[in-house]
Coordinates of C-alpha atoms and ligand atoms in Angstrom, one line a residue:
Chain O
X1 CA 0.3 -0.2 0.0
X2 CA 1.0 3.6 -0.7
X3 CA 1.5 6.1 2.0
X4 CA 1.4 9.7 2.3
X5 CA 5.0 10.9 2.0
X6 CA 6.7 14.4 3.3
X7 CA 9.0 16.7 2.0
X8 CA 10.3 18.4 5.0
X9 CA 12.7 21.4 4.2
X10 CA 14.5 22.5 6.8
X11 CA 15.0 26.4 5.8
X12 CA 17.9 26.7 9.3
X13 CA 20.3 24.2 7.0
X14 CA 19.8 25.6 4.0
X15 CA 23.0 27.8 2.7
X16 CA 21.2 28.6 -0.2
X17 CA 23.3 26.9 -3.3
X18 CA 20.7 26.8 -5.3
X19 CA 21.8 22.7 -6.0
X20 CA 18.2 21.3 -5.8
X21 CA 17.1 23.6 -8.7
X22 CA 19.5 22.7 -11.1
X23 CA 19.3 18.8 -9.9
X24 CA 15.2 19.0 -10.4
X25 CA 16.0 20.3 -13.9
X26 CA 18.8 18.2 -15.1
X27 CA 16.2 14.6 -13.4
X28 CA 13.2 16.3 -15.3
X29 CA 15.1 16.9 -18.8
X30 CA 14.5 21.3 -18.1
X31 CA 16.9 23.5 -20.4
X32 CA 17.9 26.0 -18.6
X33 CA 16.3 29.6 -19.0
X34 CA 17.8 33.4 -19.1
X35 CA 18.0 34.3 -15.7
X36 CA 17.1 38.2 -14.4
X37 CA 18.6 40.2 -10.8
X38 CA 15.8 39.7 -8.7
X39 CA 17.9 40.5 -5.4
X40 CA 21.1 39.9 -3.7
X41 CA 21.5 35.9 -4.6
X42 CA 18.3 35.4 -6.8
X43 CA 18.2 34.9 -10.1
X44 CA 14.4 33.7 -10.7
X45 CA 11.1 35.6 -9.9
X46 CA 8.7 32.2 -10.3
X47 CA 8.5 29.2 -11.0
X48 CA 8.1 28.3 -15.0
X49 CA 7.2 26.0 -17.0
X50 CA 10.5 25.1 -17.9
X51 CA 12.0 25.8 -13.9
X52 CA 9.4 24.0 -11.0
X53 CA 11.9 25.1 -8.3
X54 CA 14.0 27.9 -6.8
X55 CA 15.6 29.8 -4.4
X56 CA 14.3 33.1 -2.4
X57 CA 16.6 35.5 -0.8
X58 CA 15.6 37.8 1.9
X59 CA 18.3 39.8 3.2
X60 CA 17.0 41.4 7.2
X61 CA 19.4 43.9 8.4
X62 CA 18.5 44.8 12.2
X63 CA 21.2 45.4 15.3
X64 CA 24.0 46.3 13.2
X65 CA 23.6 42.6 11.9
X66 CA 22.4 40.9 8.4
X67 CA 20.7 38.5 8.0
X68 CA 20.2 35.8 5.3
X69 CA 16.7 33.9 4.6
X70 CA 16.6 30.9 1.7
X71 CA 13.2 29.9 0.8
X72 CA 12.6 26.8 -1.9
X73 CA 10.4 27.1 -3.4
X74 CA 8.0 25.0 -5.8
X75 CA 4.3 22.8 -5.1
X76 CA 3.9 22.4 -2.3
X77 CA 1.4 19.0 -2.9
X78 CA -2.1 20.4 -0.8
X79 CA -4.5 17.6 -0.2
X80 CA -7.1 19.8 -1.3
X81 CA -5.4 21.7 -4.4
X82 CA -7.2 25.1 -5.8
X83 CA -6.0 23.3 -8.9
X84 CA -7.6 20.5 -9.6
X85 CA -11.0 22.6 -8.5
X86 CA -10.2 25.3 -11.4
X87 CA -9.2 22.3 -14.1
X88 CA -11.7 22.5 -16.8
X89 CA -10.0 19.5 -18.2
X90 CA -9.8 16.5 -15.2
X91 CA -6.1 16.8 -15.8
X92 CA -5.4 16.6 -12.2
X93 CA -5.5 14.6 -9.8
X94 CA -3.6 13.6 -6.2
X95 CA -1.8 10.3 -5.7
X96 CA -2.1 7.9 -2.4
X97 CA 1.1 9.3 -1.5
X98 CA 0.0 13.1 -1.1
X99 CA 1.9 14.5 -5.0
X100 CA -0.7 16.2 -6.9
X101 CA -0.2 15.7 -11.0
X102 CA -0.8 16.7 -13.9
X103 CA -1.9 14.1 -16.9
X104 CA -0.3 16.1 -19.8
X105 CA -2.9 14.1 -22.3
X106 CA -5.4 15.5 -20.9
X107 CA -4.8 18.8 -20.0
X108 CA -5.8 21.1 -22.5
X109 CA -3.6 24.7 -21.2
X110 CA -6.0 26.8 -20.3
X111 CA -4.7 28.0 -17.7
X112 CA -7.6 28.0 -15.4
X113 CA -4.6 26.2 -12.9
X114 CA -2.4 29.0 -13.2
X115 CA -5.4 31.5 -11.9
X116 CA -6.0 29.5 -9.1
X117 CA -2.9 28.4 -7.5
X118 CA -2.4 30.8 -3.9
X119 CA 1.1 31.0 -4.5
X120 CA 1.3 31.2 -8.3
X121 CA 3.0 27.9 -8.6
X122 CA 1.9 26.1 -12.3
X123 CA 2.5 28.1 -15.3
X124 CA 1.4 27.0 -19.0
X125 CA 4.3 26.8 -21.7
X126 CA 3.6 28.7 -24.3
X127 CA 4.9 26.5 -26.7
X128 CA 3.5 22.8 -25.8
X129 CA 0.0 24.8 -24.5
X130 CA 0.7 22.6 -21.8
X131 CA 0.8 23.3 -17.3
X132 CA 3.8 22.4 -15.4
X133 CA 4.8 22.6 -12.3
X134 CA 7.0 20.6 -9.9
X135 CA 5.9 16.5 -9.9
X136 CA 8.0 15.9 -6.8
X137 CA 9.8 14.0 -8.6
X138 CA 6.7 10.4 -8.4
X139 CA 8.7 8.6 -10.7
X140 CA 11.4 8.3 -8.7
X141 CA 9.6 8.7 -5.7
X142 CA 7.5 5.2 -6.3
X143 CA 10.3 3.4 -7.1
X144 CA 12.4 3.8 -3.7
X145 CA 14.8 6.5 -4.5
X146 CA 14.4 9.8 -2.8
X147 CA 13.1 12.8 -4.8
X148 CA 16.0 14.9 -6.9
X149 CA 16.1 17.8 -5.4
X150 CA 16.5 16.1 -1.8
X151 CA 18.8 13.3 -3.3
X152 CA 20.8 16.9 -4.2
X153 CA 20.4 19.0 -1.4
X154 CA 24.5 18.9 0.2
X155 CA 23.4 20.5 4.1
X156 CA 19.8 17.9 4.2
X157 CA 17.5 20.8 4.5
X158 CA 15.4 18.9 1.8
X159 CA 14.2 15.8 3.8
X160 CA 12.2 13.2 2.6
X161 CA 10.4 10.1 4.1
X162 CA 7.1 8.7 6.0
X163 CA 4.3 11.3 6.3
X164 CA 3.9 10.8 9.9
X165 CA 7.6 10.6 10.6
X166 CA 8.4 13.6 9.1
X167 CA 6.1 15.7 10.4
X168 CA 7.3 14.4 13.8
X169 CA 11.0 15.1 13.3
X170 CA 9.7 19.1 12.0
X171 CA 8.4 19.6 15.6
X172 CA 11.1 18.3 17.2
X173 CA 13.4 20.5 14.6
X174 CA 11.0 23.5 15.3
X175 CA 11.7 22.8 19.5
X176 CA 15.0 23.5 19.0
X177 CA 15.0 25.7 16.6
X178 CA 12.3 27.8 18.8
X179 CA 15.5 28.9 21.4
X180 CA 17.4 31.0 18.9
X181 CA 13.5 31.7 17.0
X182 CA 10.8 32.9 18.8
X183 CA 8.9 33.4 15.2
X184 CA 9.9 30.2 14.1
X185 CA 6.8 28.3 12.5
X186 CA 6.3 25.4 10.6
X187 CA 4.8 26.2 7.0
X188 CA 2.0 24.3 5.3
X189 CA 0.9 21.3 7.6
X190 CA -1.9 22.8 8.5
X191 CA -2.5 25.0 4.8
X192 CA -5.1 24.1 2.1
X193 CA -6.0 21.0 3.6
X194 CA -2.8 20.0 4.6
X195 CA 0.6 20.5 2.4
X196 CA 2.9 17.8 1.8
X197 CA 5.5 20.0 1.2
X198 CA 6.4 21.3 5.0
X199 CA 8.7 24.0 5.4
X200 CA 10.2 25.0 8.9
X201 CA 10.8 29.1 8.7
X202 CA 12.7 30.6 11.3
X203 CA 10.5 34.0 10.9
X204 CA 7.0 34.5 9.9
X205 CA 5.8 33.4 6.0
X206 CA 5.6 37.5 4.8
X207 CA 9.3 38.0 6.3
X208 CA 10.1 35.6 2.9
X209 CA 6.8 37.0 0.9
X210 CA 4.4 34.0 1.3
X211 CA 0.9 34.1 1.6
X212 CA 0.0 33.8 5.6
X213 CA -2.8 32.4 5.0
X214 CA -3.1 31.0 1.6
X215 CA -6.7 29.6 0.5
X216 CA -8.4 28.3 -1.9
X217 CA -10.0 31.9 -4.1
X218 CA -13.8 32.3 -3.2
X219 CA -13.9 33.5 -7.0
X220 CA -13.2 29.4 -7.8
X221 CA -15.8 28.3 -5.1
X222 CA -18.4 30.7 -6.2
X223 CA -17.6 29.9 -10.1
X224 CA -17.3 25.4 -9.4
X225 CA -19.1 25.7 -6.6
X226 CA -21.8 27.7 -7.1
X227 CA -22.4 29.2 -10.9
X228 CA -21.8 25.4 -12.5
X229 CA -24.2 24.1 -10.4
X230 CA -26.7 26.6 -10.1
X231 CA -26.3 27.6 -13.8
X232 CA -27.8 24.0 -14.9
X233 CA -30.4 24.7 -12.4
X234 CA -31.6 28.0 -14.4
X235 CA -31.8 26.3 -17.2
X236 CA -33.1 23.2 -16.5
X237 CA -35.8 25.3 -15.0
X238 CA -36.3 27.5 -17.9
X239 CA -36.9 24.1 -20.4
X240 CA -39.3 23.1 -17.3
X241 CA -41.1 26.1 -18.2
X242 CA -41.4 25.9 -21.7
X243 CA -42.3 22.6 -21.9
X244 CA -45.4 23.5 -19.5
X245 CA -46.3 26.9 -21.1
X246 CA -46.6 24.3 -25.1
X247 CA -48.5 22.0 -22.5
X248 CA -51.0 24.5 -21.1
X249 CA -50.9 26.3 -24.1
X250 CA -52.5 23.0 -25.9
X251 CA -55.1 22.4 -23.2
X252 CA -56.5 25.7 -22.9
X253 CA -56.5 24.8 -27.3
X254 CA -54.6 27.6 -27.9
X255 CA -53.2 26.4 -31.0
X256 CA -55.9 24.7 -32.6
X257 CA -57.7 28.0 -32.0
X258 CA -55.2 29.2 -33.9
X259 CA -55.2 27.3 -36.8
X260 CA -59.0 27.9 -37.2
X261 CA -58.2 31.4 -37.4
X262 CA -55.8 31.5 -39.7
X263 CA -58.0 28.7 -41.9
X264 CA -61.4 31.2 -41.2
X265 CA -59.5 34.5 -42.8
X266 CA -58.6 32.7 -45.7
X267 CA -61.9 31.7 -47.1
X268 CA -62.3 35.3 -46.1
X269 CA -61.3 35.9 -49.4
X270 CA -58.2 38.1 -47.4
X271 CA -55.5 36.7 -49.1
Chain H
X1 CA -63.2 52.2 -32.7
X2 CA -61.1 49.0 -33.9
X3 CA -59.5 48.2 -36.9
X4 CA -60.2 45.9 -39.0
X5 CA -57.5 43.3 -40.6
X6 CA -57.1 41.8 -43.8
X7 CA -54.8 39.2 -43.2
X8 CA -52.3 40.2 -45.5
X9 CA -52.3 43.2 -43.6
X10 CA -49.1 43.8 -43.0
X11 CA -46.8 47.0 -41.0
X12 CA -43.4 47.1 -41.5
X13 CA -41.3 46.3 -38.3
X14 CA -37.3 45.6 -38.4
X15 CA -34.9 47.2 -41.0
X16 CA -32.4 44.9 -42.7
X17 CA -30.4 46.8 -40.1
X18 CA -31.6 45.1 -36.6
X19 CA -32.1 42.3 -38.6
X20 CA -28.6 42.0 -38.6
X21 CA -28.4 42.7 -35.2
X22 CA -30.4 40.2 -33.8
X23 CA -28.7 37.6 -36.6
X24 CA -25.2 38.1 -36.3
X25 CA -26.1 37.9 -32.5
X26 CA -28.2 34.8 -32.2
X27 CA -25.9 32.8 -34.5
X28 CA -22.6 33.8 -32.3
X29 CA -24.3 33.7 -29.7
X30 CA -25.1 29.7 -29.9
X31 CA -21.4 29.0 -31.6
X32 CA -20.6 30.4 -28.5
X33 CA -22.2 28.6 -26.0
X34 CA -21.5 25.2 -27.6
X35 CA -17.8 26.0 -27.6
X36 CA -17.9 26.7 -24.7
X37 CA -19.7 24.1 -23.2
X38 CA -16.8 22.2 -24.2
X39 CA -14.8 24.2 -21.8
X40 CA -17.4 24.2 -18.8
X41 CA -17.9 20.7 -17.8
X42 CA -16.6 17.6 -19.2
X43 CA -19.8 16.4 -20.1
X44 CA -20.3 18.0 -22.8
X45 CA -16.4 18.1 -23.9
X46 CA -17.1 15.4 -25.9
X47 CA -19.8 16.9 -27.4
X48 CA -17.3 19.7 -29.1
X49 CA -15.4 16.4 -30.7
X50 CA -18.0 17.6 -34.2
X51 CA -15.8 20.5 -34.7
X52 CA -12.7 18.7 -34.4
X53 CA -12.0 18.3 -30.4
X54 CA -11.6 21.5 -27.7
X55 CA -8.2 23.5 -28.6
X56 CA -10.2 23.6 -32.1
X57 CA -13.4 24.2 -29.9
X58 CA -11.6 27.0 -27.7
X59 CA -10.2 28.7 -31.5
X60 CA -14.3 29.1 -32.5
X61 CA -14.7 30.4 -29.8
X62 CA -12.4 33.5 -29.8
X63 CA -13.0 34.0 -33.5
X64 CA -16.4 34.4 -33.5
X65 CA -16.4 36.3 -30.6
X66 CA -13.8 38.5 -32.4
X67 CA -16.3 38.3 -35.0
X68 CA -19.3 39.6 -33.7
X69 CA -18.5 42.6 -32.0
X70 CA -16.6 43.9 -34.7
X71 CA -19.6 43.2 -36.9
X72 CA -22.2 44.4 -33.6
X73 CA -20.7 48.1 -33.6
X74 CA -19.8 48.8 -36.9
X75 CA -23.9 47.8 -38.5
X76 CA -24.8 49.7 -35.1
X77 CA -23.3 53.1 -36.5
X78 CA -24.1 52.3 -40.2
X79 CA -27.6 54.2 -41.6
X80 CA -31.1 53.8 -40.5
X81 CA -30.7 49.9 -38.6
X82 CA -28.2 51.7 -36.5
X83 CA -30.1 54.6 -35.7
X84 CA -33.0 51.9 -35.2
X85 CA -31.0 49.9 -32.8
X86 CA -29.5 52.4 -30.8
X87 CA -33.1 53.3 -30.4
X88 CA -33.9 50.2 -29.2
X89 CA -31.2 50.6 -26.6
X90 CA -32.7 53.3 -26.0
X91 CA -36.3 51.9 -25.8
X92 CA -34.8 49.9 -22.9
X93 CA -33.9 52.0 -20.8
X94 CA -37.5 54.0 -20.3
X95 CA -38.9 51.1 -18.4
X96 CA -41.9 52.3 -17.7
X97 CA -45.7 51.9 -16.3
X98 CA -46.9 50.6 -19.5
X99 CA -44.1 48.0 -19.5
X100 CA -44.7 46.9 -15.8
X101 CA -48.3 46.3 -16.8
X102 CA -46.8 44.0 -19.3
X103 CA -44.5 42.5 -16.8
X104 CA -47.7 41.3 -14.2
X105 CA -50.3 39.6 -17.1
X106 CA -46.9 37.9 -18.9
X107 CA -46.7 35.4 -16.3
X108 CA -50.3 34.7 -17.6
X109 CA -49.9 35.0 -21.2
X110 CA -46.5 33.1 -21.0
X111 CA -48.6 29.5 -20.3
X112 CA -51.4 30.5 -22.7
X113 CA -54.2 32.3 -20.2
X114 CA -55.4 35.4 -22.2
X115 CA -55.5 38.5 -20.2
X116 CA -56.8 42.3 -21.1
X117 CA -53.7 43.6 -23.3
X118 CA -52.0 47.2 -21.6
X119 CA -51.3 49.0 -25.3
X120 CA -47.4 48.9 -25.5
X121 CA -44.7 50.5 -27.5
X122 CA -42.3 49.0 -30.4
X123 CA -41.3 46.6 -27.3
X124 CA -43.5 45.2 -24.1
X125 CA -42.4 45.0 -20.7
X126 CA -40.9 41.1 -21.0
X127 CA -39.0 42.0 -24.1
X128 CA -37.4 45.9 -22.2
X129 CA -36.8 42.6 -19.2
X130 CA -35.1 40.2 -22.3
X131 CA -33.1 42.8 -23.9
X132 CA -32.3 44.4 -21.0
X133 CA -30.8 40.8 -19.8
X134 CA -28.8 40.1 -23.1
X135 CA -27.2 43.3 -23.2
X136 CA -25.8 43.3 -19.8
X137 CA -25.1 39.9 -20.2
X138 CA -23.6 40.7 -23.4
X139 CA -21.4 44.1 -22.2
X140 CA -19.9 41.4 -19.3
X141 CA -19.8 38.6 -21.2
X142 CA -17.2 40.1 -24.1
X143 CA -15.5 41.9 -21.6
X144 CA -14.5 38.9 -19.2
X145 CA -14.1 37.1 -21.5
X146 CA -10.9 38.6 -23.5
X147 CA -9.5 39.4 -20.1
X148 CA -10.1 35.3 -20.2
X149 CA -7.9 35.6 -23.7
X150 CA -5.1 37.4 -22.4
X151 CA -4.7 36.4 -18.2
X152 CA -1.0 37.6 -17.5
X153 CA -2.7 41.6 -19.1
X154 CA -4.5 42.5 -16.1
X155 CA -4.7 41.9 -12.3
X156 CA -5.1 38.3 -11.0
X157 CA -7.4 39.7 -9.0
X158 CA -9.4 40.6 -11.3
X159 CA -8.7 37.7 -13.4
X160 CA -9.7 35.4 -11.1
X161 CA -13.8 36.8 -10.6
X162 CA -14.2 37.1 -14.4
X163 CA -14.1 33.5 -14.4
X164 CA -17.2 32.6 -11.8
X165 CA -18.9 36.2 -14.0
X166 CA -18.6 34.4 -17.2
X167 CA -19.5 31.1 -16.8
X168 CA -22.2 32.6 -15.0
X169 CA -23.3 35.2 -17.6
X170 CA -23.5 32.3 -20.5
X171 CA -25.5 30.0 -18.1
X172 CA -28.1 32.9 -17.4
X173 CA -28.3 34.5 -20.5
X174 CA -28.3 30.0 -22.1
X175 CA -32.2 29.9 -19.6
X176 CA -33.5 33.3 -20.2
X177 CA -32.2 32.3 -24.2
X178 CA -34.9 29.1 -23.7
X179 CA -38.0 31.3 -22.7
X180 CA -37.3 33.4 -25.9
X181 CA -37.2 30.6 -28.4
X182 CA -40.4 29.2 -27.0
X183 CA -41.5 32.9 -27.5
X184 CA -40.4 33.4 -31.0
X185 CA -41.1 29.7 -32.1
X186 CA -43.6 27.7 -30.1
X187 CA -46.3 30.3 -28.1
X188 CA -48.9 30.0 -31.0
X189 CA -49.7 33.9 -30.1
X190 CA -46.3 35.4 -29.7
X191 CA -44.3 33.5 -32.2
X192 CA -46.2 35.4 -35.3
X193 CA -43.3 37.9 -34.5
X194 CA -41.2 35.9 -36.3
X195 CA -41.6 36.9 -39.7
X196 CA -40.2 40.3 -38.5
X197 CA -37.6 39.1 -38.2
X198 CA -37.0 37.3 -41.0
X199 CA -38.4 39.7 -44.5
X200 CA -38.9 43.2 -41.3
X201 CA -42.8 42.9 -41.7
X202 CA -45.2 41.6 -39.3
X203 CA -49.1 40.9 -39.4
X204 CA -50.2 44.6 -38.6
X205 CA -53.1 42.7 -36.6
X206 CA -50.6 40.9 -34.5
X207 CA -48.7 44.4 -34.3
X208 CA -52.3 46.0 -33.0
X209 CA -53.4 43.6 -30.2
X210 CA -49.8 43.7 -28.8
X211 CA -48.5 46.4 -30.1
X212 CA -51.1 49.5 -29.8
X213 CA -49.2 52.5 -29.3
X214 CA -46.3 51.3 -31.7
X215 CA -49.0 50.4 -34.1
X216 CA -50.8 53.5 -34.5
X217 CA -47.3 55.3 -33.9
X218 CA -46.9 54.0 -37.5
X219 CA -50.0 54.0 -39.3
X220 CA -50.0 58.4 -37.8
X221 CA -46.0 58.5 -39.8
X222 CA -47.5 56.9 -42.4
X223 CA -50.1 59.0 -42.9
X224 CA -48.0 62.8 -42.6
X225 CA -45.5 60.6 -45.0
X226 CA -48.4 60.0 -47.6
X227 CA -50.2 63.6 -47.3
X228 CA -46.2 65.2 -48.5
X229 CA -46.1 62.8 -50.8
X230 CA -49.6 64.3 -51.9
X231 CA -48.4 67.6 -51.4
X232 CA -45.2 67.0 -53.5
X233 CA -47.0 65.6 -55.9
X234 CA -49.4 68.8 -56.2
X235 CA -46.8 71.5 -56.5
X236 CA -45.0 70.0 -59.3
Ligands
HEM301 C1 -17.7 37.3 -26.8 C2 -16.9 37.5 -26.4 C3 -16.1 37.0 -25.9 C4 -14.8 35.7 -25.6 C5 -13.5 36.8 -25.7 C6 -15.1 34.9 -24.4 C7 -14.0 34.4 -24.7 C8 -13.9 33.4 -23.4 C9 -12.5 32.5 -23.9 C10 -11.3 33.0 -23.7 C11 -12.8 31.8 -22.9 C12 -11.5 30.7 -21.6 C13 -12.0 29.3 -21.8 C14 -10.8 28.5 -23.2 O1 -9.3 29.1 -22.6 O2 -10.9 28.5 -23.7 C15 -14.5 31.1 -22.1 C16 -15.3 30.4 -21.4 C17 -16.1 30.3 -22.0 N1 -17.1 30.9 -22.4 FE1 -17.0 32.5 -23.5 N2 -15.8 34.3 -24.4 C18 -17.3 35.1 -25.1 C19 -18.9 35.1 -25.0 C20 -19.6 34.1 -24.6 C21 -20.9 34.2 -25.1 C22 -21.6 34.7 -25.2 C23 -20.8 32.8 -24.7 C24 -22.1 31.5 -24.3 C25 -23.1 32.2 -24.9 C26 -19.7 32.4 -23.7 C27 -19.7 31.1 -22.6 C28 -18.1 30.7 -22.6 C29 -18.7 29.5 -21.4 C30 -20.3 29.3 -21.5 C31 -17.0 29.0 -21.0 C32 -16.8 28.4 -19.9 C33 -16.1 29.1 -18.4 C34 -15.8 28.0 -17.9 O3 -15.3 27.5 -18.1 O4 -17.0 27.6 -16.6 N3 -18.9 33.3 -24.2 N4 -14.9 32.6 -23.0

């Protein structure tokens, strides 16, 4: 039986070497892209169809001391993903191991997932017209290997394992770190139904530029859970009214009356 | 006094421009709806196979959307037809007591129960309501549709609300359209109006019974025209 997995990223151990980003490209056959200068060591603004993970750098200068925080961005593999709800083509699905995957045979590149993800992760490739994001290296994981990023991570910041074990480990590590970083927290465990990528952050999420309470957009719930079914009901009600209209006109003899009328005026020589 | 009618008595109702506005909208609506339904639910997805699949359907949706907007807007500024289409919009905005009176008897008439018919202008209260919904809905569909077409050109939050708005108006207008189709095709009294949308003329008796105010207005305009013709002839 497959069990739920967890990737725990302990940002207190991250050195910002970006080897995870390279390993991801190597394993998943993703070409390099032209990069930009974003800030300090950061050259990538967002995940793209060809860059599924990157590190963001957050400098802080306080009390005469410089600190640098790092964060590894990629798909969070939510238990209750917005992208899956938004998908027009039933192309996005969950695996038992907890991964959120895109079936590229079904994906039509409509971009509904792109605008629905609270972290803006999936992106449509303008050439292939399909949506892409981190697969969690499902092909490696299902064959007993570590995800490429975790396998590569030299300081051991990216850790992979069974969900229950890993989440325990994460809590223990949080308790240790809290001593030195009073704002430290676990990010992801309670978000979007529980993500399968959980982070130990050294400071509040917004200091990493992360949304504090990412959630399914209201507009998405309205769209898929209210408008779609309600629209169907409205059309059904209109169809019933039409049937009732024809039936009552027939019962009242209005169709017959009209035909007779037409024949009468004919006989009067009106034509 | 009640006028008497021969069956052949006709009255001119819709200029070419008005008919172009109606049919360009009607045809585009069906195509946009059909191709859009392929996006709205996997239930309808197999149906778009007849145009060559969902990718083709999505392109058709865009092409027809542009064609519709161009044809409709250009037509709005051409000659008498365009003037009349603009007048139609103004008439809808001038929703008054007589329209409300029609609104009250409409549910009865819908099911074939006759009630004293309050004299109506060129468009009755029900038609005005239908038109108002259609115009509002189509304007919203066009705006949200172009947002969905160019998602990176607009702020994300606005885009997120454009999706439910587009789907909502499409479905609402489809429900309204069903009632419209019933009244224009299947309803024993009101379906005489259909002729007007094909050749421009409706039976005079029908016009008198359903649009009394408009009927007398057209008649008096005709009289004025004939009077003028006679005077010109006399001068010549
Ligand atoms: C006239 C301007 C319009 C434009 C520019 C437009 C554009 C679009 C676009 C870009 C989409 C997104 C789907 C995709 O990427 O292929 C869409 C979806 C859709 N459109 Fe339109 N559209 C227009 C009018 C209409 C009209 C009049 C209807 C209904 C009769 C309609 C019905 C739909 C439906 C049902 C969807 C699917 C919505 C969903 O997935 O919930 N559209 N449209």
